Coordinates of C-alpha atoms in Angstrom, one line a residue:
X1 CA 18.0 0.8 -11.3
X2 CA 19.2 0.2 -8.0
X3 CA 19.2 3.2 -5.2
X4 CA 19.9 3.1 -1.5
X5 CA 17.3 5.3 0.8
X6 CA 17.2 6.5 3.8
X7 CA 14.1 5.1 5.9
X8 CA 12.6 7.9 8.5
X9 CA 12.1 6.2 11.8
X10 CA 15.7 5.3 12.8
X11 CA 15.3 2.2 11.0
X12 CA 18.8 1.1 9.1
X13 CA 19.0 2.2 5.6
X14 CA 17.3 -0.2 3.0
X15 CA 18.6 -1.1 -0.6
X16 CA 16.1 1.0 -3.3
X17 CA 14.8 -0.5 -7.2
X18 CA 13.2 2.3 -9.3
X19 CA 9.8 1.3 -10.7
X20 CA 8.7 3.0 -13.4
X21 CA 5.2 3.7 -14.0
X22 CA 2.4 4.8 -15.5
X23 CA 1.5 7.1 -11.9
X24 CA 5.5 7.9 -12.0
X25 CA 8.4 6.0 -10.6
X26 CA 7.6 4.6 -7.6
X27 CA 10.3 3.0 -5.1
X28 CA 10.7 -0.5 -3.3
X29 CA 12.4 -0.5 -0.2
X30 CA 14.3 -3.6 0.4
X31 CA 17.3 -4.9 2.7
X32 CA 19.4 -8.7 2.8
X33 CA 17.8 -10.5 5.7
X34 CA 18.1 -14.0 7.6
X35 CA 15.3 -15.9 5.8
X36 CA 16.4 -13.7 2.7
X37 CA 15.4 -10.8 0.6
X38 CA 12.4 -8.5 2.5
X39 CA 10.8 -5.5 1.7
X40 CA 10.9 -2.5 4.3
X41 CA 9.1 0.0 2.4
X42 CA 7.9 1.3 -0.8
X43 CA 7.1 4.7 -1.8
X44 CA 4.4 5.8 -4.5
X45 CA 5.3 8.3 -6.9
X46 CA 3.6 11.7 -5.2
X47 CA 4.6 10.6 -2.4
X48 CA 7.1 12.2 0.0
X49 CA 10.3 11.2 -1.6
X50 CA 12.9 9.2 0.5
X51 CA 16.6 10.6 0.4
X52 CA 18.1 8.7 -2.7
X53 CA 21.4 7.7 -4.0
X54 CA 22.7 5.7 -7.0
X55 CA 24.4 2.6 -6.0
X56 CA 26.0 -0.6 -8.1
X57 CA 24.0 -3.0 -6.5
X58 CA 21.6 -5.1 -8.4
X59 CA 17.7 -6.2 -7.0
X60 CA 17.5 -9.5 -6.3
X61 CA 15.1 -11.9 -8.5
X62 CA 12.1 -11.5 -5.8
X63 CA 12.3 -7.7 -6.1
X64 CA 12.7 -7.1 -9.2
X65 CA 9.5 -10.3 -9.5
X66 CA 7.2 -7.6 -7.2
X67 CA 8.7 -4.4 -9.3
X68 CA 6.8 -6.4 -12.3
X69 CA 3.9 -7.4 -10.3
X70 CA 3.3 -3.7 -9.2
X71 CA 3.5 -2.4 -12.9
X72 CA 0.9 -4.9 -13.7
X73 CA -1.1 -4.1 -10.7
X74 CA -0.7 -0.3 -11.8
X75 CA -1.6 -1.0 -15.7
X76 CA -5.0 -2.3 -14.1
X77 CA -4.1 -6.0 -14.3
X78 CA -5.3 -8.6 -11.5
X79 CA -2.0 -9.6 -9.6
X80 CA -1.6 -11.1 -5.9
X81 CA 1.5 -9.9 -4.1
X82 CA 3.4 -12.2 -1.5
X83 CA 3.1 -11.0 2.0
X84 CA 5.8 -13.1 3.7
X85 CA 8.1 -10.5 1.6
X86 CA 7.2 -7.4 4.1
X87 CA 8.9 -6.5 7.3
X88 CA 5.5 -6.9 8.8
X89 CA 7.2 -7.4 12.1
X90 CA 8.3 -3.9 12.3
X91 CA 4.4 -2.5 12.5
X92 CA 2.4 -2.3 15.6
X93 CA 0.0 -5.1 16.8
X94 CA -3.2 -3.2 15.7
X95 CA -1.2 -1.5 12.7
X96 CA -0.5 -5.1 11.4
X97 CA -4.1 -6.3 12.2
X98 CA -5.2 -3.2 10.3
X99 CA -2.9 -4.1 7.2
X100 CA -3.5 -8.0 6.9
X101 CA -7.5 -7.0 7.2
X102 CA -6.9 -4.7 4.4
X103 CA -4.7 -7.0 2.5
X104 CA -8.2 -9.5 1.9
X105 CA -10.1 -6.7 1.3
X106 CA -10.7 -7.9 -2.9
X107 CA -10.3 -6.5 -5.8
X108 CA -13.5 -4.1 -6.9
X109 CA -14.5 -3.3 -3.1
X110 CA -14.1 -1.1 -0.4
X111 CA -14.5 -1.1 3.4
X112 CA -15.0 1.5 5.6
X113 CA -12.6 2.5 8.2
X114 CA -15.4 2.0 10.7
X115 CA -16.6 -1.7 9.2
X116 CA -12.6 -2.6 9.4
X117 CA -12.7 -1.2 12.9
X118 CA -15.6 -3.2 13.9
X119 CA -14.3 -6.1 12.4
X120 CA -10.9 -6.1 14.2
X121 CA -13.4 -6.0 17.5
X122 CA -12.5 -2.5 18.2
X123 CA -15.8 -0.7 17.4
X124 CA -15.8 3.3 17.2
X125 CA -12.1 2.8 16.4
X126 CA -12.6 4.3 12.7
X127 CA -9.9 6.8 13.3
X128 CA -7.4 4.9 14.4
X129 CA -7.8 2.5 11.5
X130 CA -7.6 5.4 9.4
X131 CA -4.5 6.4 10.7
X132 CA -2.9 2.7 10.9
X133 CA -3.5 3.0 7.5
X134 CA -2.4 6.1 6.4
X135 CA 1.4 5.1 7.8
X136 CA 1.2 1.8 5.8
X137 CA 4.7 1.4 4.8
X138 CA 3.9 -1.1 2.5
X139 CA 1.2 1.0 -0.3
X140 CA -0.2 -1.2 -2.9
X141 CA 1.1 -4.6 -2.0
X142 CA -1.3 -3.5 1.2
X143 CA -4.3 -1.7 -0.7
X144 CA -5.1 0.8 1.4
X145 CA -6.4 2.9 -0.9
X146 CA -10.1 0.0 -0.4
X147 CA -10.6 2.1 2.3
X148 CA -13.0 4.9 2.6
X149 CA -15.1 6.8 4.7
X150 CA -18.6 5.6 6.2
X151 CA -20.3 7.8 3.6
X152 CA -18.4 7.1 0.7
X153 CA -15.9 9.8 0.8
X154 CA -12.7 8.8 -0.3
X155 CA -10.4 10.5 2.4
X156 CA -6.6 10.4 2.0
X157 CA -4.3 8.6 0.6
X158 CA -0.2 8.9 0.5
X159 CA -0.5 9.0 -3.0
X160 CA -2.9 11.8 -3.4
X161 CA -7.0 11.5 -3.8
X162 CA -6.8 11.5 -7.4
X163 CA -4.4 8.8 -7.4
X164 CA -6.6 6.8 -5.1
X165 CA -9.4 7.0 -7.4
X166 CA -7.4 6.1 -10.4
X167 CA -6.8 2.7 -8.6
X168 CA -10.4 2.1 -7.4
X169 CA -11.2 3.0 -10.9
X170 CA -8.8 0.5 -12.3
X171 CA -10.4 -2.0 -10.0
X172 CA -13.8 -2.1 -11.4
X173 CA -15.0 0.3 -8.0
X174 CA -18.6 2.3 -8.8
X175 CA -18.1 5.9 -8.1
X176 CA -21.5 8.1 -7.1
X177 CA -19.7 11.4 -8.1
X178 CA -16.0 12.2 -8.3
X179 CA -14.8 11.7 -5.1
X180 CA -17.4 9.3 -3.3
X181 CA -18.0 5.9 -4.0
X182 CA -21.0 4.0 -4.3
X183 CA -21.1 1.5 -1.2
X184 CA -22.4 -1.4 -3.5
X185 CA -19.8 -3.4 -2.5
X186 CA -18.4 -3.4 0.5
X187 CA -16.2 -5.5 2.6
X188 CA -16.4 -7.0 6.1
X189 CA -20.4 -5.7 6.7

């Protein structure tokens, strides 16, 4: 189903395609480009919802490709997602560093905001990580849900927590109780 949303931030209005789910519908933000089709933002179902309207148009092949890739992602399948498709270009410097350290984060691990932090060469920047992340425009396709705090804690997510631990749970992540994970394996140490 095609929708066109309103993107906060003053950026021009993207096309919309309707996912459906098993976590709920979630929506892919996308717009006609230069180099072609790209992908401005996309909203988890939970999330705050975008202003949304019908239209006729229909999602071109590559969006319609990542709306299948996400539903496998979300049914707990292994997928990779292509990168080149986001508007990374409209992120900050360190928000983009934060995201594309995020993106190789694997399957079945976590980092730490501080270990990402450290590994971006901006130690004691844990926060700011956190919050890079916690705007990522791009939810899923970027996994920022891998991230968690130095003692395991889940912290946010735009999703919601339990959402968060539904996909880290999908993923094969070890949980110590219900809302900290065991640090077995984690990323950039």
């Amino acid at each position: 189903m095609g929708h066109s949303v309103s993107v906060r931030g003053g950026l021009p209005p993207l096309e919309g395609y309707g996912v459906p789910t098993a976590f709920g519908e979630l929506c892919i933000g996308w717009e006609e480009a230069v180099a072609g089709v790209r992908v401005g933002q996309i909203f988890l179902p939970g999330a705050a919802s975008p202003a949304v309207r019908t239209t006729s148009h229909a999602a071109p092949p590559a969006i319609v490709e990542l709306g299948a890739r996400l539903q496998a992602f979300l049914a707990g399948e292994a997928v990779t997602f292509d990168l080149a498709l986001l508007t990374l270009e409209r992120c900050g410097d360190f928000q983009r560093r934060v995201l594309l350290a995020e993106a190789a984060i694997p399957r079945g691990w976590v980092s730490t905001y501080g270990r990402m932090a450290a590994h971006l060469g901006t130690p004691g920047a844990g926060r700011a990580v956190g919050n890079a992340l916690a705007r990522n425009p791009f939810p899923l396709v970027i996994p920022c849900h891998r991230a968690v705090r130095s003692d395991g804690a889940l912290g946010g997510y735009q999703g919601g927590v339990q959402m968060k631990r539904r996909l880290l749970a999908l993923e094969g992540v070890a949980f110590r109780d219900a809302l900290h994970v065991s640090l077995e394996r984690v990323w950039y140490l």
